[in-house]
Amino acid sequence: MKHLLPAALVAALAAPAAAQEMPATEFNVVGSIGGLSMYKEKELPFWTEQVPAETGGKITANVKPFTELGMKGGEIFRLVSDGTLQMATTVLAYNSGEVPRNESADLVGLVTSVEQLGEIVEAWRPSFSTFLETEHNMKLLGFGTYQAQVIYCRDEFTAISDLAGRKVRASGASQQAFVSHLGGSPLTIAFAEVQTALTSGVVDCAITGALSGYNARWHESAKFISPMPVNFGVAAQLANLDWWNGLDPAVQTYLATSLRGLETEIFAQAATETATGLACNTTGPCPLGEPAGMTLVPLTPADETLREEAVAAAILPAFAERCGEACVADWNASVGTVLGVTIE
């Protein structure tokens, strides 16, 4: 009888042989937000444990989150493009004002779950990869995502329409268009600075991940939270193309394959974190610490209607204007096909 080995064991047995073909390779990696789960639980162990183990120590990555390097986030995309950084993870919305295509998969109000987001990025991957290589000298190696981005406010609100007249921290052009449509004033503030901004009154409300805000202790100042998924916070694993092309082919093959595996793990983690984050921010149960006791603001039919109106009247038209005709055609053929939406 033929005995079949488990796939994981086959991979483990093959790894030493593959590692023998690799030259010793060392490089620097800038990771995502250091205090959040995508970095702590996925990126950090990937680079410091998994990669050395699978390559027999042939690949060494010196990894630090951008939040420990004095960066705000928006500059990372440019620094990978010009070769200052070899490889980095960046939230694509951080740079969407300059590069509108970066927000294609994660426009406000269109995606309802991490699972649906996974289908969207898979459809979008080919055109976005080509765009990055030809226009920005970068190699796309994988995606990541945070959980649903939700609204935190310091003062009481009972509906999304109550954001009118409030100053709201919003990441990316799509979130800013949404806040403006509601009558609020969108502000760009680095994630690490939001808690202080909420405390001091620089902002009244802020948008971030349901669990990310809990981990960053936004609840110390913000007392009300809406569960409506604004969008999700898609990230990309990027490498400078010139640097990437100079790597040994065996190293390229290993990194390309293993980073797609990391993507799968990050998406699986994010799928559970929206519910965990909302529970931790409100009354629990919370596996990460004490429930924060924030007030959950229930969604109303009026909220859903307002979201749909914002998508039709503000989000899609503004994106189309920013991104241009070729970009819209690519969006319709990839993201729009999955969603069943066409931008005219």
mmCIF file of C-alpha atoms in Angstrom:
data_model
loop_
_atom_site.group_PDB
_atom_site.id
_atom_site.type_symbol
_atom_site.label_atom_id
_atom_site.label_comp_id
_atom_site.label_asym_id
_atom_site.label_seq_id
_atom_site.Cartn_x
_atom_site.Cartn_y
_atom_site.Cartn_z
ATOM 1 C CA MET A 1 0.000 0.000 0.000
ATOM 2 C CA LYS A 2 1.286 3.467 -0.856
ATOM 3 C CA HIS A 3 1.602 5.734 2.194
ATOM 4 C CA LEU A 4 0.987 9.457 1.715
ATOM 5 C CA LEU A 5 2.840 11.939 3.919
ATOM 6 C CA PRO A 6 0.964 14.979 5.265
ATOM 7 C CA ALA A 7 1.589 18.114 3.226
ATOM 8 C CA ALA A 8 3.194 19.920 6.188
ATOM 9 C CA LEU A 9 5.655 17.054 6.672
ATOM 10 C CA VAL A 10 6.491 16.989 2.967
ATOM 11 C CA ALA A 11 7.215 20.721 3.127
ATOM 12 C CA ALA A 12 9.357 20.294 6.235
ATOM 13 C CA LEU A 13 11.390 17.519 4.617
ATOM 14 C CA ALA A 14 11.847 19.550 1.439
ATOM 15 C CA ALA A 15 12.898 22.750 3.243
ATOM 16 C CA PRO A 16 16.480 21.707 4.064
ATOM 17 C CA ALA A 17 17.133 20.748 0.439
ATOM 18 C CA ALA A 18 15.732 24.046 -0.789
ATOM 19 C CA ALA A 19 17.711 25.944 1.842
ATOM 20 C CA GLN A 20 20.946 24.372 0.634
ATOM 21 C CA GLU A 21 20.402 26.052 -2.742
ATOM 22 C CA MET A 22 20.053 29.523 -1.206
ATOM 23 C CA PRO A 23 22.912 31.923 -0.648
ATOM 24 C CA ALA A 24 23.041 33.592 2.764
ATOM 25 C CA THR A 25 20.789 36.641 2.463
ATOM 26 C CA GLU A 26 20.214 39.413 4.999
ATOM 27 C CA PHE A 27 17.902 42.389 4.633
ATOM 28 C CA ASN A 28 15.745 44.869 6.543
ATOM 29 C CA VAL A 29 11.956 44.749 6.842
ATOM 30 C CA VAL A 30 9.703 47.517 8.132
ATOM 31 C CA GLY A 31 6.617 46.010 9.708
ATOM 32 C CA SER A 32 3.141 47.355 10.429
ATOM 33 C CA ILE A 33 1.854 48.935 13.663
ATOM 34 C CA GLY A 34 3.952 47.419 16.423
ATOM 35 C CA GLY A 35 1.333 47.232 19.160
ATOM 36 C CA LEU A 36 -1.307 45.424 17.103
ATOM 37 C CA SER A 37 -1.927 41.755 16.426
ATOM 38 C CA MET A 38 -1.015 41.731 12.718
ATOM 39 C CA TYR A 39 2.564 42.596 13.644
ATOM 40 C CA LYS A 40 2.909 40.957 17.064
ATOM 41 C CA GLU A 41 1.221 37.648 16.278
ATOM 42 C CA LYS A 42 1.886 37.210 12.555
ATOM 43 C CA GLU A 43 4.624 39.382 11.005
ATOM 44 C CA LEU A 44 7.120 39.263 13.875
ATOM 45 C CA PRO A 45 7.136 35.459 14.374
ATOM 46 C CA PHE A 46 7.115 34.972 10.601
ATOM 47 C CA TRP A 47 10.392 36.879 10.148
ATOM 48 C CA THR A 48 12.125 35.941 13.396
ATOM 49 C CA GLU A 49 11.077 32.294 13.778
ATOM 50 C CA GLN A 50 9.475 30.769 10.671
ATOM 51 C CA VAL A 51 11.842 32.113 8.009
ATOM 52 C CA PRO A 52 15.098 31.159 9.816
ATOM 53 C CA ALA A 53 13.702 27.715 10.647
ATOM 54 C CA GLU A 54 12.541 26.966 7.102
ATOM 55 C CA THR A 55 15.720 28.232 5.430
ATOM 56 C CA GLY A 56 18.227 26.761 7.851
ATOM 57 C CA GLY A 57 19.281 30.261 8.813
ATOM 58 C CA LYS A 58 20.103 31.223 5.222
ATOM 59 C CA ILE A 59 17.636 34.148 5.241
ATOM 60 C CA THR A 60 17.944 36.725 7.991
ATOM 61 C CA ALA A 61 15.468 39.590 8.206
ATOM 62 C CA ASN A 62 15.996 42.501 10.583
ATOM 63 C CA VAL A 63 12.399 43.508 11.295
ATOM 64 C CA LYS A 64 11.032 46.537 13.141
ATOM 65 C CA PRO A 65 7.525 48.032 13.054
ATOM 66 C CA PHE A 66 7.317 51.496 11.540
ATOM 67 C CA THR A 67 5.924 52.793 14.821
ATOM 68 C CA GLU A 68 9.299 52.121 16.463
ATOM 69 C CA LEU A 69 11.251 53.832 13.691
ATOM 70 C CA GLY A 70 9.852 57.333 14.037
ATOM 71 C CA MET A 71 7.648 56.993 10.957
ATOM 72 C CA LYS A 72 4.024 58.093 10.685
ATOM 73 C CA GLY A 73 3.053 55.544 8.000
ATOM 74 C CA GLY A 74 2.278 57.580 4.902
ATOM 75 C CA GLU A 75 5.908 57.796 3.827
ATOM 76 C CA ILE A 76 6.521 54.025 3.699
ATOM 77 C CA PHE A 77 5.089 53.502 0.210
ATOM 78 C CA ARG A 78 7.384 56.201 -1.222
ATOM 79 C CA LEU A 79 10.454 54.909 0.628
ATOM 80 C CA VAL A 80 10.014 51.401 -0.786
ATOM 81 C CA SER A 81 9.446 52.848 -4.251
ATOM 82 C CA ASP A 82 12.676 54.873 -4.227
ATOM 83 C CA GLY A 83 14.750 52.093 -2.673
ATOM 84 C CA THR A 84 15.347 53.684 0.726
ATOM 85 C CA LEU A 85 13.539 50.673 2.197
ATOM 86 C CA GLN A 86 14.079 47.151 0.869
ATOM 87 C CA MET A 87 10.822 45.639 2.093
ATOM 88 C CA ALA A 88 7.876 46.861 4.168
ATOM 89 C CA THR A 89 4.278 46.328 5.148
ATOM 90 C CA THR A 90 2.088 49.396 4.723
ATOM 91 C CA VAL A 91 -1.599 50.197 5.076
ATOM 92 C CA LEU A 92 -2.491 51.181 1.525
ATOM 93 C CA ALA A 93 -4.984 53.862 2.532
ATOM 94 C CA TYR A 94 -2.170 55.842 4.162
ATOM 95 C CA ASN A 95 -0.969 56.783 0.685
ATOM 96 C CA SER A 96 -4.260 56.849 -1.215
ATOM 97 C CA GLY A 97 -4.301 60.621 -1.527
ATOM 98 C CA GLU A 98 -1.192 60.407 -3.716
ATOM 99 C CA VAL A 99 -1.908 56.990 -5.253
ATOM 100 C CA PRO A 100 -5.697 56.544 -5.565
ATOM 101 C CA ARG A 101 -5.422 52.961 -6.851
ATOM 102 C CA ASN A 102 -4.120 51.934 -3.450
ATOM 103 C CA GLU A 103 -7.650 52.165 -2.090
ATOM 104 C CA SER A 104 -9.356 50.170 -4.840
ATOM 105 C CA ALA A 105 -10.059 47.048 -2.758
ATOM 106 C CA ASP A 106 -11.119 48.840 0.404
ATOM 107 C CA LEU A 107 -13.444 51.705 -0.466
ATOM 108 C CA VAL A 108 -15.766 52.786 2.329
ATOM 109 C CA GLY A 109 -19.174 51.143 2.525
ATOM 110 C CA LEU A 110 -18.709 48.378 -0.051
ATOM 111 C CA VAL A 111 -17.218 45.390 1.782
ATOM 112 C CA THR A 112 -19.136 43.600 4.521
ATOM 113 C CA SER A 113 -16.693 40.923 5.752
ATOM 114 C CA VAL A 114 -13.060 39.832 5.744
ATOM 115 C CA GLU A 115 -14.089 36.788 3.712
ATOM 116 C CA GLN A 116 -15.529 38.994 0.973
ATOM 117 C CA LEU A 117 -12.436 41.187 1.154
ATOM 118 C CA GLY A 118 -10.300 38.098 0.464
ATOM 119 C CA GLU A 119 -12.225 37.460 -2.753
ATOM 120 C CA ILE A 120 -11.794 41.076 -3.772
ATOM 121 C CA VAL A 121 -8.022 41.240 -3.279
ATOM 122 C CA GLU A 122 -7.622 37.979 -5.182
ATOM 123 C CA ALA A 123 -9.431 39.472 -8.172
ATOM 124 C CA TRP A 124 -7.513 42.757 -7.853
ATOM 125 C CA ARG A 125 -4.048 41.249 -7.363
ATOM 126 C CA PRO A 126 -2.961 40.883 -11.035
ATOM 127 C CA SER A 127 -3.749 44.435 -12.147
ATOM 128 C CA PHE A 128 -2.441 46.021 -8.951
ATOM 129 C CA SER A 129 0.783 44.016 -9.133
ATOM 130 C CA THR A 130 1.386 45.190 -12.708
ATOM 131 C CA PHE A 131 0.610 48.782 -11.715
ATOM 132 C CA LEU A 132 3.088 48.709 -8.836
ATOM 133 C CA GLU A 133 5.872 47.281 -10.978
ATOM 134 C CA THR A 134 5.418 49.603 -13.957
ATOM 135 C CA GLU A 135 4.512 52.820 -12.133
ATOM 136 C CA HIS A 136 6.170 52.569 -8.708
ATOM 137 C CA ASN A 137 9.126 50.180 -9.012
ATOM 138 C CA MET A 138 7.704 47.771 -6.420
ATOM 139 C CA LYS A 139 7.044 44.064 -6.140
ATOM 140 C CA LEU A 140 3.744 43.034 -4.531
ATOM 141 C CA LEU A 141 4.328 39.983 -2.346
ATOM 142 C CA GLY A 142 1.099 39.730 -0.405
ATOM 143 C CA PHE A 143 -1.742 41.469 1.347
ATOM 144 C CA GLY A 144 -2.877 41.767 4.916
ATOM 145 C CA THR A 145 -5.836 43.364 6.645
ATOM 146 C CA TYR A 146 -7.069 44.580 9.952
ATOM 147 C CA GLN A 147 -10.546 43.844 11.236
ATOM 148 C CA ALA A 148 -13.548 46.052 10.422
ATOM 149 C CA GLN A 149 -12.801 49.757 10.843
ATOM 150 C CA VAL A 150 -15.398 51.293 13.159
ATOM 151 C CA ILE A 151 -16.211 54.706 14.630
ATOM 152 C CA TYR A 152 -15.095 55.698 18.134
ATOM 153 C CA CYS A 153 -16.403 58.960 19.657
ATOM 154 C CA ARG A 154 -15.634 60.788 22.849
ATOM 155 C CA ASP A 155 -19.149 62.233 23.216
ATOM 156 C CA GLU A 156 -22.533 60.575 22.879
ATOM 157 C CA PHE A 157 -24.030 59.864 19.474
ATOM 158 C CA THR A 158 -27.082 57.823 18.533
ATOM 159 C CA ALA A 159 -26.746 57.609 14.737
ATOM 160 C CA ILE A 160 -24.076 57.975 12.070
ATOM 161 C CA SER A 161 -25.656 61.264 11.034
ATOM 162 C CA ASP A 162 -24.592 62.693 14.421
ATOM 163 C CA LEU A 163 -21.029 62.926 13.116
ATOM 164 C CA ALA A 164 -22.086 66.116 11.340
ATOM 165 C CA GLY A 165 -20.077 69.006 12.734
ATOM 166 C CA ARG A 166 -17.520 66.750 14.460
ATOM 167 C CA LYS A 167 -13.792 66.463 13.830
ATOM 168 C CA VAL A 168 -13.067 62.866 12.830
ATOM 169 C CA ARG A 169 -9.707 61.137 12.366
ATOM 170 C CA ALA A 170 -9.954 59.346 8.998
ATOM 171 C CA SER A 171 -7.284 57.293 7.206
ATOM 172 C CA GLY A 172 -7.254 57.615 3.452
ATOM 173 C CA ALA A 173 -9.204 59.500 0.843
ATOM 174 C CA SER A 174 -12.238 57.193 0.941
ATOM 175 C CA GLN A 175 -12.794 57.557 4.699
ATOM 176 C CA GLN A 176 -12.304 61.298 4.359
ATOM 177 C CA ALA A 177 -14.919 61.494 1.595
ATOM 178 C CA PHE A 178 -17.316 59.540 3.825
ATOM 179 C CA VAL A 179 -16.814 61.848 6.803
ATOM 180 C CA SER A 180 -17.218 64.923 4.611
ATOM 181 C CA HIS A 181 -20.455 63.525 3.144
ATOM 182 C CA LEU A 182 -21.810 63.156 6.676
ATOM 183 C CA GLY A 183 -21.007 66.807 7.380
ATOM 184 C CA GLY A 184 -17.980 66.084 9.568
ATOM 185 C CA SER A 185 -14.442 67.447 9.286
ATOM 186 C CA PRO A 186 -11.928 64.706 8.407
ATOM 187 C CA LEU A 187 -8.425 64.982 9.873
ATOM 188 C CA THR A 188 -5.295 62.971 9.070
ATOM 189 C CA ILE A 189 -3.574 61.891 12.291
ATOM 190 C CA ALA A 190 -1.024 59.089 12.735
ATOM 191 C CA PHE A 191 -2.428 56.082 14.594
ATOM 192 C CA ALA A 192 -0.011 56.461 17.512
ATOM 193 C CA GLU A 193 -1.165 60.060 18.066
ATOM 194 C CA VAL A 194 -4.932 59.468 18.065
ATOM 195 C CA GLN A 195 -5.362 58.637 21.752
ATOM 196 C CA THR A 196 -3.761 61.950 22.742
ATOM 197 C CA ALA A 197 -5.826 63.774 20.118
ATOM 198 C CA LEU A 198 -9.047 62.318 21.533
ATOM 199 C CA THR A 199 -8.053 63.249 25.073
ATOM 200 C CA SER A 200 -7.131 66.823 24.184
ATOM 201 C CA GLY A 201 -10.127 67.426 21.927
ATOM 202 C CA VAL A 202 -8.117 67.798 18.718
ATOM 203 C CA VAL A 203 -10.580 65.235 17.359
ATOM 204 C CA ASP A 204 -14.060 64.282 18.554
ATOM 205 C CA CYS A 205 -14.153 60.870 16.884
ATOM 206 C CA ALA A 206 -11.772 58.507 15.109
ATOM 207 C CA ILE A 207 -11.977 55.486 12.824
ATOM 208 C CA THR A 208 -9.849 52.375 13.255
ATOM 209 C CA GLY A 209 -10.113 48.620 13.735
ATOM 210 C CA ALA A 210 -12.546 47.250 16.300
ATOM 211 C CA LEU A 211 -9.726 45.462 18.140
ATOM 212 C CA SER A 212 -6.949 47.870 17.198
ATOM 213 C CA GLY A 213 -8.607 50.703 19.106
ATOM 214 C CA TYR A 214 -9.043 48.503 22.178
ATOM 215 C CA ASN A 215 -5.386 47.487 22.143
ATOM 216 C CA ALA A 216 -4.367 51.138 21.780
ATOM 217 C CA ARG A 217 -6.640 52.047 24.731
ATOM 218 C CA TRP A 218 -8.749 54.535 22.793
ATOM 219 C CA HIS A 219 -11.524 53.707 25.260
ATOM 220 C CA GLU A 220 -9.757 55.787 27.883
ATOM 221 C CA SER A 221 -11.078 58.844 26.031
ATOM 222 C CA ALA A 222 -13.707 57.553 23.580
ATOM 223 C CA LYS A 223 -16.847 56.286 25.303
ATOM 224 C CA PHE A 224 -19.135 55.446 22.354
ATOM 225 C CA ILE A 225 -18.567 53.023 19.477
ATOM 226 C CA SER A 226 -20.519 52.141 16.317
ATOM 227 C CA PRO A 227 -20.249 48.575 14.960
ATOM 228 C CA MET A 228 -20.856 49.630 11.342
ATOM 229 C CA PRO A 229 -17.938 48.375 9.196
ATOM 230 C CA VAL A 230 -16.662 51.524 7.492
ATOM 231 C CA ASN A 231 -13.967 49.559 5.645
ATOM 232 C CA PHE A 232 -11.180 47.176 6.706
ATOM 233 C CA GLY A 233 -7.651 48.593 6.499
ATOM 234 C CA VAL A 234 -5.941 46.609 3.731
ATOM 235 C CA ALA A 235 -2.153 46.388 3.931
ATOM 236 C CA ALA A 236 0.403 45.194 1.387
ATOM 237 C CA GLN A 237 3.756 43.439 1.685
ATOM 238 C CA LEU A 238 5.976 45.361 -0.735
ATOM 239 C CA ALA A 239 9.587 45.120 -1.894
ATOM 240 C CA ASN A 240 11.647 47.576 -3.907
ATOM 241 C CA LEU A 241 11.720 46.056 -7.393
ATOM 242 C CA ASP A 242 15.394 46.778 -8.113
ATOM 243 C CA TRP A 243 16.403 45.173 -4.825
ATOM 244 C CA TRP A 244 14.031 42.245 -5.426
ATOM 245 C CA ASN A 245 15.438 41.603 -8.900
ATOM 246 C CA GLY A 246 18.916 41.376 -7.406
ATOM 247 C CA LEU A 247 17.972 38.494 -5.084
ATOM 248 C CA ASP A 248 18.906 34.916 -5.888
ATOM 249 C CA PRO A 249 15.997 33.127 -7.660
ATOM 250 C CA ALA A 250 15.793 30.524 -4.879
ATOM 251 C CA VAL A 251 15.382 33.288 -2.309
ATOM 252 C CA GLN A 252 12.740 34.981 -4.465
ATOM 253 C CA THR A 253 10.777 31.748 -4.824
ATOM 254 C CA TYR A 254 10.876 31.066 -1.108
ATOM 255 C CA LEU A 255 9.829 34.574 -0.090
ATOM 256 C CA ALA A 256 7.047 34.821 -2.673
ATOM 257 C CA THR A 257 5.567 31.500 -1.560
ATOM 258 C CA SER A 258 5.935 31.999 2.180
ATOM 259 C CA LEU A 259 4.564 35.552 2.149
ATOM 260 C CA ARG A 260 1.397 34.325 0.432
ATOM 261 C CA GLY A 261 1.094 31.879 3.317
ATOM 262 C CA LEU A 262 1.479 34.770 5.758
ATOM 263 C CA GLU A 263 -1.316 36.585 3.926
ATOM 264 C CA THR A 264 -3.648 33.625 4.457
ATOM 265 C CA GLU A 265 -2.884 33.568 8.183
ATOM 266 C CA ILE A 266 -3.424 37.326 8.592
ATOM 267 C CA PHE A 267 -6.806 37.198 6.866
ATOM 268 C CA ALA A 268 -7.897 34.240 8.991
ATOM 269 C CA GLN A 269 -6.951 36.134 12.149
ATOM 270 C CA ALA A 270 -8.706 39.336 11.050
ATOM 271 C CA ALA A 271 -11.941 37.425 10.392
ATOM 272 C CA THR A 272 -12.399 36.802 14.130
ATOM 273 C CA GLU A 273 -11.156 40.127 15.467
ATOM 274 C CA THR A 274 -14.135 42.360 14.691
ATOM 275 C CA ALA A 275 -16.391 40.504 17.125
ATOM 276 C CA THR A 276 -13.593 40.249 19.695
ATOM 277 C CA GLY A 277 -12.842 43.955 19.413
ATOM 278 C CA LEU A 278 -16.466 45.028 19.838
ATOM 279 C CA ALA A 279 -16.848 42.736 22.858
ATOM 280 C CA CYS A 280 -13.619 43.972 24.453
ATOM 281 C CA ASN A 281 -14.552 47.618 23.908
ATOM 282 C CA THR A 282 -18.006 47.175 25.456
ATOM 283 C CA THR A 283 -19.183 44.609 28.025
ATOM 284 C CA GLY A 284 -17.159 41.526 27.118
ATOM 285 C CA PRO A 285 -16.333 38.766 27.306
ATOM 286 C CA CYS A 286 -12.809 39.855 26.414
ATOM 287 C CA PRO A 287 -9.948 37.341 26.163
ATOM 288 C CA LEU A 288 -7.364 40.134 26.151
ATOM 289 C CA GLY A 289 -8.176 41.996 29.353
ATOM 290 C CA GLU A 290 -10.912 43.879 31.133
ATOM 291 C CA PRO A 291 -13.918 44.945 29.019
ATOM 292 C CA ALA A 292 -13.666 48.682 28.379
ATOM 293 C CA GLY A 293 -17.317 49.486 29.103
ATOM 294 C CA MET A 294 -17.896 51.669 26.043
ATOM 295 C CA THR A 295 -21.469 52.210 24.916
ATOM 296 C CA LEU A 296 -22.349 50.325 21.720
ATOM 297 C CA VAL A 297 -24.433 52.515 19.415
ATOM 298 C CA PRO A 298 -26.849 50.184 17.593
ATOM 299 C CA LEU A 299 -27.076 50.444 13.824
ATOM 300 C CA THR A 300 -30.394 51.701 12.498
ATOM 301 C CA PRO A 301 -32.045 51.374 9.084
ATOM 302 C CA ALA A 302 -31.339 55.086 8.670
ATOM 303 C CA ASP A 303 -27.610 54.400 9.171
ATOM 304 C CA GLU A 304 -27.656 51.768 6.426
ATOM 305 C CA THR A 305 -29.536 54.126 4.102
ATOM 306 C CA LEU A 306 -27.035 56.894 4.795
ATOM 307 C CA ARG A 307 -24.122 54.532 4.098
ATOM 308 C CA GLU A 308 -25.656 53.512 0.757
ATOM 309 C CA GLU A 309 -26.264 57.153 -0.141
ATOM 310 C CA ALA A 310 -22.654 58.009 0.709
ATOM 311 C CA VAL A 311 -21.338 55.219 -1.536
ATOM 312 C CA ALA A 312 -23.448 56.340 -4.494
ATOM 313 C CA ALA A 313 -23.129 60.099 -4.072
ATOM 314 C CA ALA A 314 -19.622 60.514 -2.653
ATOM 315 C CA ILE A 315 -17.396 57.441 -2.380
ATOM 316 C CA LEU A 316 -17.557 56.012 -5.923
ATOM 317 C CA PRO A 317 -17.712 59.355 -7.807
ATOM 318 C CA ALA A 318 -14.797 60.787 -5.802
ATOM 319 C CA PHE A 319 -12.743 57.630 -6.337
ATOM 320 C CA ALA A 320 -13.422 57.682 -10.070
ATOM 321 C CA GLU A 321 -12.370 61.329 -10.306
ATOM 322 C CA ARG A 322 -9.169 60.724 -8.326
ATOM 323 C CA CYS A 323 -8.225 57.511 -10.066
ATOM 324 C CA GLY A 324 -8.976 58.193 -13.743
ATOM 325 C CA GLU A 325 -10.461 56.272 -16.649
ATOM 326 C CA ALA A 326 -7.917 53.428 -16.880
ATOM 327 C CA CYS A 327 -8.092 52.844 -13.141
ATOM 328 C CA VAL A 328 -11.893 52.716 -13.205
ATOM 329 C CA ALA A 329 -11.796 50.194 -16.044
ATOM 330 C CA ASP A 330 -9.456 47.980 -14.012
ATOM 331 C CA TRP A 331 -11.669 48.390 -10.941
ATOM 332 C CA ASN A 332 -14.813 47.412 -12.820
ATOM 333 C CA ALA A 333 -13.079 44.333 -14.240
ATOM 334 C CA SER A 334 -11.780 43.125 -10.861
ATOM 335 C CA VAL A 335 -13.212 44.572 -7.647
ATOM 336 C CA GLY A 336 -16.475 45.633 -9.271
ATOM 337 C CA THR A 337 -17.026 42.184 -10.752
ATOM 338 C CA VAL A 338 -16.816 40.558 -7.314
ATOM 339 C CA LEU A 339 -19.114 43.158 -5.764
ATOM 340 C CA GLY A 340 -21.553 43.326 -8.666
ATOM 341 C CA VAL A 341 -20.970 47.084 -8.893
ATOM 342 C CA THR A 342 -19.996 49.110 -11.962
ATOM 343 C CA ILE A 343 -18.648 52.662 -11.811
ATOM 344 C CA GLU A 344 -20.031 54.507 -14.813
#
